[in-house]
Structures are given as C-alpha cells and as structure tokens.
C-alpha cells in the first residue's frame, strides 16, 4: 500500500526550487529556525519525487564513521556495515543531515567529494571510493541562530550548497497549516497565530528561539483534544520558550488575554 503523502503547505517557490536542484544534482541547504517546516518539507518532496529518504539527526557526537560505516564484530568474524550515507549513495536515496552544524568536523570533510562534480564518497576504512547513484541527493539543514548558543557553518561549507531559507509563515498561511494539521477550528487557529506573531515581535524578551509553527501546532492539538485553551497555550507555547519565571508569567498573562 502506498503511504500517505505528508501534509506540507507550500509558502513560496520551494517545491520548484527543490525539484530543479534535485534534477541538476545540486546539494541543498535548508536554512531557518527550528519548527519552520524544513523536515516536513523534505519528507513531502521525497514522497513527491518517489525517493527513499534517510534522515540523520546530527548532534555533537555525530562522526563520519556514524555516517559512512564501521567494522563490527559478529561471533568470530569482523564484518563491515555500511552507514546511512553509504547506503544512500549506493541506493540513490535522498539523505537529510538535520542540523549539520552540530556534527563533528570530520562529517563536513567526508561530504566534500559528494558536494562537487565528483559526487563520490571515499570510504577510508575500506580504501575505496563509491560513485553516487544517479538518484542520490544530499540535503542538510542549518539553523543560523542569529543569537547565542548556535554553532556556525563555515562559509566554505555553505558554498558547497544552494540554500533555501525557511521562516515563520504569513498569518493566513499559518492559520491554514494549524487547521489542516490539527483539525482545530478557525477561530482558535486565528487566535493562536495572533499569539505567535505577538510573541515573535517581542524581541526585547531576548529569547534564544521564538515561537515556531511547531509550538502553535502543539497548542492547537491540545485544544482540539479538549485540554482547556489557556492551559494548552501555557504548556505548548510558553513553557518550552523560556525558564525565566518572570518571562513565563508575563507570557502566560499575554496568552490568557489573547486566547
Ligand atoms: P523543522 O524541521 O524546521 O524544525 P518541522 O518540519 O519539524 O520543522 O516542522 C514542525 C511542525 O510544524 C511540523 O510537524 C508541522 O506540524 C508544522 N509545519 C511547519 N511548517 C509547515 C508547513 N509549511 N506545512 C505543514 N506543516 C508545517
């Protein structure tokens, strides 16, 4: 049975851009704050193009070995096991390195030859080079995090990709997303999006990351499920944003007024 197409609301020309990048074998960097639909978009595009998607959530321990592969001991034998990058390169899947800047620097080195005309992966432990399958594509995401606490990506790495920016959708689009994604009624969707925009504009709060569509989707889901509206906004929107007690209280008051 064919799996259901993931729901994704296009906010601009991203589908067209992705399709052209894919057919021209140009690696793509999805830039933008967390919760703005980057992962959903790639799931949707992989589905649309009927390609297998392999997603790696990069973190500070993610190394090239994790991606390329390693020898493991099985019984009395030592056998080689391909990592997800090697599998994607061989099978022609789309590999999505989520939050690539978090990974160890050797990951960036390992993808170099995949991001230029060579389109090949060097497996140093085997001493071989694997040519990428025709259908292989490399996609990575990166959160530019204009504020503190985020890792940067070197310009020389960024320039190996074409890049597509993601941001919070416009009001009308975001209302549509909440309704489609959660089944919440239009009135509550509107109020949640208004809360989102209001908090996004409160730059003086100095939040590391502000309200994402994901947080609004979570609040809408809880409201739809029957949790009281105010409580839903408190736990889905306010609490994940900050631990500063005063800010928490003033944001809760704001939500109470607006929902
Ligand atoms: P990111 O990868 O940018 O951190 P996600 O793709 O995980 O963000 O998006 C978080 C959630 O926000 C999704 O699960 C989805 O519910 C919702 N979302 C955000 N943007 C869109 C969009 N354009 N279309 C559909 N859902 C969206």
mmCIF file of C-alpha atoms and ligand atoms in Angstrom:
data_model
loop_
_atom_site.group_PDB
_atom_site.id
_atom_site.type_symbol
_atom_site.label_atom_id
_atom_site.label_comp_id
_atom_site.label_asym_id
_atom_site.label_seq_id
_atom_site.Cartn_x
_atom_site.Cartn_y
_atom_site.Cartn_z
ATOM 1 C CA UNK A 1 0.000 0.000 0.000
ATOM 2 C CA UNK A 2 1.324 3.455 -0.896
ATOM 3 C CA UNK A 3 1.987 5.517 2.213
ATOM 4 C CA UNK A 4 0.055 8.723 2.713
ATOM 5 C CA UNK A 5 1.638 11.881 1.354
ATOM 6 C CA UNK A 6 2.901 14.035 4.249
ATOM 7 C CA UNK A 7 0.964 17.277 4.614
ATOM 8 C CA UNK A 8 3.016 20.269 3.571
ATOM 9 C CA UNK A 9 1.741 23.744 2.809
ATOM 10 C CA UNK A 10 3.976 25.499 0.279
ATOM 11 C CA UNK A 11 4.759 29.034 1.318
ATOM 12 C CA UNK A 12 6.756 30.064 -1.745
ATOM 13 C CA UNK A 13 8.679 28.572 -4.635
ATOM 14 C CA UNK A 14 10.346 25.888 -2.534
ATOM 15 C CA UNK A 15 8.856 22.897 -4.395
ATOM 16 C CA UNK A 16 10.013 24.184 -7.754
ATOM 17 C CA UNK A 17 13.448 25.033 -6.388
ATOM 18 C CA UNK A 18 13.853 21.618 -4.827
ATOM 19 C CA UNK A 19 12.809 19.800 -7.992
ATOM 20 C CA UNK A 20 15.330 21.724 -10.063
ATOM 21 C CA UNK A 21 18.100 21.241 -7.516
ATOM 22 C CA UNK A 22 17.300 17.537 -7.479
ATOM 23 C CA UNK A 23 17.331 17.050 -11.226
ATOM 24 C CA UNK A 24 20.547 19.054 -11.553
ATOM 25 C CA UNK A 25 22.223 17.222 -8.684
ATOM 26 C CA UNK A 26 22.841 20.333 -6.632
ATOM 27 C CA UNK A 27 23.068 19.759 -2.866
ATOM 28 C CA UNK A 28 20.578 21.841 -0.930
ATOM 29 C CA UNK A 29 20.855 23.553 2.436
ATOM 30 C CA UNK A 30 17.592 24.311 4.231
ATOM 31 C CA UNK A 31 18.235 27.304 6.466
ATOM 32 C CA UNK A 32 15.985 28.604 9.178
ATOM 33 C CA UNK A 33 14.884 28.455 12.779
ATOM 34 C CA UNK A 34 13.609 25.268 14.350
ATOM 35 C CA UNK A 35 9.979 24.297 13.749
ATOM 36 C CA UNK A 36 9.517 26.119 10.460
ATOM 37 C CA UNK A 37 8.715 23.075 8.337
ATOM 38 C CA UNK A 38 12.149 22.068 6.995
ATOM 39 C CA UNK A 39 11.846 18.401 7.926
ATOM 40 C CA UNK A 40 8.234 18.223 6.834
ATOM 41 C CA UNK A 41 9.177 19.776 3.507
ATOM 42 C CA UNK A 42 11.884 17.227 2.785
ATOM 43 C CA UNK A 43 9.555 14.355 3.741
ATOM 44 C CA UNK A 44 6.974 15.771 1.384
ATOM 45 C CA UNK A 45 9.423 16.263 -1.506
ATOM 46 C CA UNK A 46 10.924 12.785 -1.123
ATOM 47 C CA UNK A 47 7.420 11.403 -1.277
ATOM 48 C CA UNK A 48 6.520 13.529 -4.269
ATOM 49 C CA UNK A 49 9.651 12.501 -6.168
ATOM 50 C CA UNK A 50 9.161 8.892 -5.025
ATOM 51 C CA UNK A 51 12.602 8.674 -3.493
ATOM 52 C CA UNK A 52 13.671 6.966 -0.319
ATOM 53 C CA UNK A 53 14.559 9.446 2.415
ATOM 54 C CA UNK A 54 17.208 8.764 5.034
ATOM 55 C CA UNK A 55 17.242 11.314 7.851
ATOM 56 C CA UNK A 56 20.123 11.757 10.268
ATOM 57 C CA UNK A 57 19.570 13.998 13.276
ATOM 58 C CA UNK A 58 23.099 15.343 13.745
ATOM 59 C CA UNK A 59 24.399 16.068 17.235
ATOM 60 C CA UNK A 60 27.785 16.896 18.677
ATOM 61 C CA UNK A 61 28.886 13.252 18.730
ATOM 62 C CA UNK A 62 27.871 12.507 15.131
ATOM 63 C CA UNK A 63 31.036 11.457 13.316
ATOM 64 C CA UNK A 64 31.908 10.446 9.775
ATOM 65 C CA UNK A 65 32.087 6.832 10.975
ATOM 66 C CA UNK A 66 28.428 7.024 12.016
ATOM 67 C CA UNK A 67 27.552 8.143 8.515
ATOM 68 C CA UNK A 68 29.934 6.082 6.406
ATOM 69 C CA UNK A 69 30.098 2.791 8.265
ATOM 70 C CA UNK A 70 32.193 0.661 10.545
ATOM 71 C CA UNK A 71 33.501 -2.801 11.196
ATOM 72 C CA UNK A 72 31.579 -4.715 13.800
ATOM 73 C CA UNK A 73 32.427 -7.965 15.496
ATOM 74 C CA UNK A 74 29.892 -10.689 14.894
ATOM 75 C CA UNK A 75 30.720 -14.001 16.521
ATOM 76 C CA UNK A 76 34.242 -14.845 15.452
ATOM 77 C CA UNK A 77 34.076 -12.557 12.430
ATOM 78 C CA UNK A 78 34.635 -8.906 11.794
ATOM 79 C CA UNK A 79 32.196 -7.591 9.220
ATOM 80 C CA UNK A 80 31.764 -4.250 7.556
ATOM 81 C CA UNK A 81 28.417 -2.464 7.931
ATOM 82 C CA UNK A 82 27.531 0.439 5.661
ATOM 83 C CA UNK A 83 26.426 3.615 7.435
ATOM 84 C CA UNK A 84 23.380 5.581 6.262
ATOM 85 C CA UNK A 85 25.388 7.872 3.972
ATOM 86 C CA UNK A 86 26.972 4.931 2.167
ATOM 87 C CA UNK A 87 23.577 3.273 1.824
ATOM 88 C CA UNK A 88 22.073 6.460 0.381
ATOM 89 C CA UNK A 89 24.972 6.910 -2.034
ATOM 90 C CA UNK A 90 24.707 3.315 -3.258
ATOM 91 C CA UNK A 91 20.916 3.058 -3.411
ATOM 92 C CA UNK A 92 20.165 6.543 -4.716
ATOM 93 C CA UNK A 93 18.268 7.843 -1.712
ATOM 94 C CA UNK A 94 17.910 11.415 -0.524
ATOM 95 C CA UNK A 95 19.955 11.878 2.641
ATOM 96 C CA UNK A 96 18.900 14.622 5.016
ATOM 97 C CA UNK A 97 21.507 15.752 7.538
ATOM 98 C CA UNK A 98 19.356 17.623 10.009
ATOM 99 C CA UNK A 99 21.297 20.319 11.922
ATOM 100 C CA UNK A 100 24.549 19.602 10.116
ATOM 101 C CA UNK A 101 26.442 22.316 12.012
ATOM 102 C CA UNK A 102 26.066 20.262 15.199
ATOM 103 C CA UNK A 103 28.026 17.317 13.775
ATOM 104 C CA UNK A 104 31.757 16.778 14.265
ATOM 105 C CA UNK A 105 34.036 18.472 11.713
ATOM 106 C CA UNK A 106 35.030 15.166 10.084
ATOM 107 C CA UNK A 107 31.447 14.880 8.805
ATOM 108 C CA UNK A 108 31.916 18.055 6.804
ATOM 109 C CA UNK A 109 35.196 16.709 5.416
ATOM 110 C CA UNK A 110 33.533 13.408 4.495
ATOM 111 C CA UNK A 111 30.810 15.069 2.424
ATOM 112 C CA UNK A 112 33.147 17.309 0.420
ATOM 113 C CA UNK A 113 33.584 14.974 -2.527
ATOM 114 C CA UNK A 114 29.826 14.345 -2.580
ATOM 115 C CA UNK A 115 29.006 18.010 -2.891
ATOM 116 C CA UNK A 116 31.034 18.788 -6.004
ATOM 117 C CA UNK A 117 31.305 17.432 -9.524
ATOM 118 C CA UNK A 118 32.870 14.206 -8.272
ATOM 119 C CA UNK A 119 29.736 13.005 -6.463
ATOM 120 C CA UNK A 120 31.658 10.257 -4.773
ATOM 121 C CA UNK A 121 32.219 9.023 -1.268
ATOM 122 C CA UNK A 122 35.606 7.945 -0.030
ATOM 123 C CA UNK A 123 35.418 5.125 2.492
ATOM 124 C CA UNK A 124 38.782 5.414 4.162
ATOM 125 C CA UNK A 125 38.435 2.281 6.297
ATOM 126 C CA UNK A 126 37.930 0.185 3.154
ATOM 127 C CA UNK A 127 40.239 2.264 0.978
ATOM 128 C CA UNK A 128 37.577 2.542 -1.715
ATOM 129 C CA UNK A 129 35.635 5.285 -3.438
ATOM 130 C CA UNK A 130 31.950 4.832 -4.212
ATOM 131 C CA UNK A 131 30.338 6.789 -7.055
ATOM 132 C CA UNK A 132 26.953 8.185 -6.117
ATOM 133 C CA UNK A 133 23.884 6.633 -7.703
ATOM 134 C CA UNK A 134 22.108 8.864 -10.271
ATOM 135 C CA UNK A 135 19.225 9.463 -7.863
ATOM 136 C CA UNK A 136 21.320 10.360 -4.832
ATOM 137 C CA UNK A 137 20.842 13.793 -3.312
ATOM 138 C CA UNK A 138 22.377 15.446 -0.283
ATOM 139 C CA UNK A 139 20.213 17.828 1.742
ATOM 140 C CA UNK A 140 21.219 19.430 5.024
ATOM 141 C CA UNK A 141 19.544 21.792 7.437
ATOM 142 C CA UNK A 142 21.115 24.566 9.372
ATOM 143 C CA UNK A 143 19.773 26.967 11.959
ATOM 144 C CA UNK A 144 21.584 30.278 11.506
ATOM 145 C CA UNK A 145 20.598 31.234 15.100
ATOM 146 C CA UNK A 146 21.323 34.906 14.994
ATOM 147 C CA UNK A 147 21.573 34.776 18.760
ATOM 148 C CA UNK A 148 23.832 32.937 21.157
ATOM 149 C CA UNK A 149 24.154 29.202 21.529
ATOM 150 C CA UNK A 150 24.217 28.037 17.940
ATOM 151 C CA UNK A 151 27.065 26.572 16.005
ATOM 152 C CA UNK A 152 28.100 28.314 12.821
ATOM 153 C CA UNK A 153 28.708 26.675 9.487
ATOM 154 C CA UNK A 154 31.875 27.713 7.672
ATOM 155 C CA UNK A 155 31.354 29.835 4.541
ATOM 156 C CA UNK A 156 33.407 27.301 2.576
ATOM 157 C CA UNK A 157 30.953 24.596 3.611
ATOM 158 C CA UNK A 158 27.860 26.704 2.927
ATOM 159 C CA UNK A 159 29.125 27.454 -0.540
ATOM 160 C CA UNK A 160 29.024 23.776 -1.441
ATOM 161 C CA UNK A 161 25.241 24.015 -1.375
ATOM 162 C CA UNK A 162 22.442 26.043 -2.844
ATOM 163 C CA UNK A 163 20.366 27.308 0.031
ATOM 164 C CA UNK A 164 16.699 27.742 0.692
ATOM 165 C CA UNK A 165 15.503 29.902 3.583
ATOM 166 C CA UNK A 166 12.632 28.911 5.823
ATOM 167 C CA UNK A 167 10.849 31.274 8.129
ATOM 168 C CA UNK A 168 7.612 31.628 10.025
ATOM 169 C CA UNK A 169 4.730 31.576 7.541
ATOM 170 C CA UNK A 170 2.487 34.567 6.945
ATOM 171 C CA UNK A 171 -0.614 34.828 9.127
ATOM 172 C CA UNK A 172 -3.076 33.389 6.619
ATOM 173 C CA UNK A 173 -0.772 30.528 5.705
ATOM 174 C CA UNK A 174 -0.048 29.663 9.316
ATOM 175 C CA UNK A 175 -3.777 29.592 10.180
ATOM 176 C CA UNK A 176 -4.298 27.218 7.263
ATOM 177 C CA UNK A 177 -1.439 24.998 8.491
ATOM 178 C CA UNK A 178 -2.878 24.792 12.020
ATOM 179 C CA UNK A 179 -6.335 23.880 10.730
ATOM 180 C CA UNK A 180 -5.060 21.286 8.281
ATOM 181 C CA UNK A 181 -2.543 19.782 10.613
ATOM 182 C CA UNK A 182 -4.680 19.510 13.741
ATOM 183 C CA UNK A 183 -8.334 19.950 12.767
ATOM 184 C CA UNK A 184 -8.658 22.860 15.234
ATOM 185 C CA UNK A 185 -11.444 25.337 14.452
ATOM 186 C CA UNK A 186 -10.675 28.516 12.519
ATOM 187 C CA UNK A 187 -11.328 30.834 15.444
ATOM 188 C CA UNK A 188 -8.830 29.178 17.740
ATOM 189 C CA UNK A 189 -6.331 28.818 14.903
ATOM 190 C CA UNK A 190 -6.537 32.572 14.316
ATOM 191 C CA UNK A 191 -6.028 33.327 17.993
ATOM 192 C CA UNK A 192 -3.032 31.024 18.258
ATOM 193 C CA UNK A 193 -1.390 32.555 15.220
ATOM 194 C CA UNK A 194 -2.021 36.020 16.684
ATOM 195 C CA UNK A 195 -0.297 34.914 19.903
ATOM 196 C CA UNK A 196 2.595 33.569 17.850
ATOM 197 C CA UNK A 197 3.043 36.829 15.924
ATOM 198 C CA UNK A 198 2.776 38.900 19.082
ATOM 199 C CA UNK A 199 5.495 36.954 20.887
ATOM 200 C CA UNK A 200 7.710 36.909 17.773
ATOM 201 C CA UNK A 201 7.591 40.686 17.827
ATOM 202 C CA UNK A 202 8.618 40.912 21.478
ATOM 203 C CA UNK A 203 12.305 40.968 20.624
ATOM 204 C CA UNK A 204 13.092 42.646 23.941
ATOM 205 C CA UNK A 205 12.474 39.304 25.681
ATOM 206 C CA UNK A 206 15.775 38.117 24.231
ATOM 207 C CA UNK A 207 14.520 34.557 23.674
ATOM 208 C CA UNK A 208 17.096 32.292 22.058
ATOM 209 C CA UNK A 209 14.390 30.974 19.738
ATOM 210 C CA UNK A 210 10.913 32.373 19.474
ATOM 211 C CA UNK A 211 7.509 30.733 18.868
ATOM 212 C CA UNK A 212 7.727 28.278 15.984
ATOM 213 C CA UNK A 213 4.887 26.864 13.935
ATOM 214 C CA UNK A 214 5.591 23.590 15.737
ATOM 215 C CA UNK A 215 4.667 25.135 19.106
ATOM 216 C CA UNK A 216 1.452 26.557 17.671
ATOM 217 C CA UNK A 217 0.617 23.166 16.141
ATOM 218 C CA UNK A 218 1.126 21.560 19.547
ATOM 219 C CA UNK A 219 -1.141 24.115 21.247
ATOM 220 C CA UNK A 220 -3.810 23.585 18.572
ATOM 221 C CA UNK A 221 -3.562 19.809 19.008
ATOM 222 C CA UNK A 222 -4.098 20.071 22.767
ATOM 223 C CA UNK A 223 -7.054 22.436 22.353
ATOM 224 C CA UNK A 224 -8.579 20.132 19.772
ATOM 225 C CA UNK A 225 -8.087 17.232 22.144
ATOM 226 C CA UNK A 226 -10.100 19.041 24.833
ATOM 227 C CA UNK A 227 -7.464 20.471 27.172
ATOM 228 C CA UNK A 228 -8.544 23.934 28.410
ATOM 229 C CA UNK A 229 -7.383 26.624 25.991
ATOM 230 C CA UNK A 230 -5.351 28.723 28.372
ATOM 231 C CA UNK A 231 -3.595 25.722 29.832
ATOM 232 C CA UNK A 232 -2.843 24.488 26.309
ATOM 233 C CA UNK A 233 -1.112 27.747 25.400
ATOM 234 C CA UNK A 234 0.836 27.746 28.657
ATOM 235 C CA UNK A 235 2.281 24.309 28.275
ATOM 236 C CA UNK A 236 2.675 24.188 24.497
ATOM 237 C CA UNK A 237 3.824 27.742 23.813
ATOM 238 C CA UNK A 238 5.117 29.487 26.934
ATOM 239 C CA UNK A 239 6.906 26.827 28.955
ATOM 240 C CA UNK A 240 9.098 25.473 26.127
ATOM 241 C CA UNK A 241 10.231 29.010 25.266
ATOM 242 C CA UNK A 242 11.869 30.130 28.472
ATOM 243 C CA UNK A 243 12.693 29.098 32.031
ATOM 244 C CA UNK A 244 12.835 32.642 33.318
ATOM 245 C CA UNK A 245 9.982 32.798 35.834
ATOM 246 C CA UNK A 246 9.105 36.416 35.220
ATOM 247 C CA UNK A 247 9.013 35.996 31.462
ATOM 248 C CA UNK A 248 6.962 32.828 31.829
ATOM 249 C CA UNK A 249 4.404 34.702 33.906
ATOM 250 C CA UNK A 250 4.113 37.659 31.560
ATOM 251 C CA UNK A 251 3.781 35.381 28.512
ATOM 252 C CA UNK A 252 1.097 33.348 30.273
ATOM 253 C CA UNK A 253 -0.796 36.566 31.041
ATOM 254 C CA UNK A 254 -0.497 37.542 27.396
ATOM 255 C CA UNK A 255 -1.861 34.178 26.228
ATOM 256 C CA UNK A 256 -4.751 34.404 28.712
ATOM 257 C CA UNK A 257 -5.732 37.742 27.240
ATOM 258 C CA UNK A 258 -5.498 36.621 23.649
ATOM 259 C CA UNK A 259 -6.969 33.119 23.594
HETATM 260 P P1 LIG B 1 11.967 21.980 11.321
HETATM 261 O O1 LIG B 1 12.454 20.767 10.600
HETATM 262 O O2 LIG B 1 12.139 23.247 10.564
HETATM 263 O O3 LIG B 1 12.464 22.087 12.738
HETATM 264 P P2 LIG B 1 9.387 20.671 11.139
HETATM 265 O O4 LIG B 1 9.354 20.337 9.699
HETATM 266 O O5 LIG B 1 9.613 19.550 12.098
HETATM 267 O O6 LIG B 1 10.393 21.859 11.452
HETATM 268 O O7 LIG B 1 8.024 21.427 11.463
HETATM 269 C C1 LIG B 1 7.425 21.394 12.732
HETATM 270 C C2 LIG B 1 5.942 21.226 12.603
HETATM 271 O O8 LIG B 1 5.376 22.439 12.105
HETATM 272 C C3 LIG B 1 5.546 20.135 11.615
HETATM 273 O O9 LIG B 1 5.408 18.906 12.287
HETATM 274 C C4 LIG B 1 4.229 20.638 11.101
HETATM 275 O O10 LIG B 1 3.202 20.286 12.006
HETATM 276 C C5 LIG B 1 4.338 22.150 11.172
HETATM 277 N N1 LIG B 1 4.661 22.875 9.936
HETATM 278 C C6 LIG B 1 5.518 23.910 9.831
HETATM 279 N N2 LIG B 1 5.511 24.415 8.593
HETATM 280 C C7 LIG B 1 4.634 23.690 7.883
HETATM 281 C C8 LIG B 1 4.159 23.728 6.517
HETATM 282 N N3 LIG B 1 4.612 24.652 5.657
HETATM 283 N N4 LIG B 1 3.245 22.826 6.149
HETATM 284 C C9 LIG B 1 2.777 21.904 7.026
HETATM 285 N N5 LIG B 1 3.167 21.820 8.309
HETATM 286 C C10 LIG B 1 4.083 22.699 8.745
#
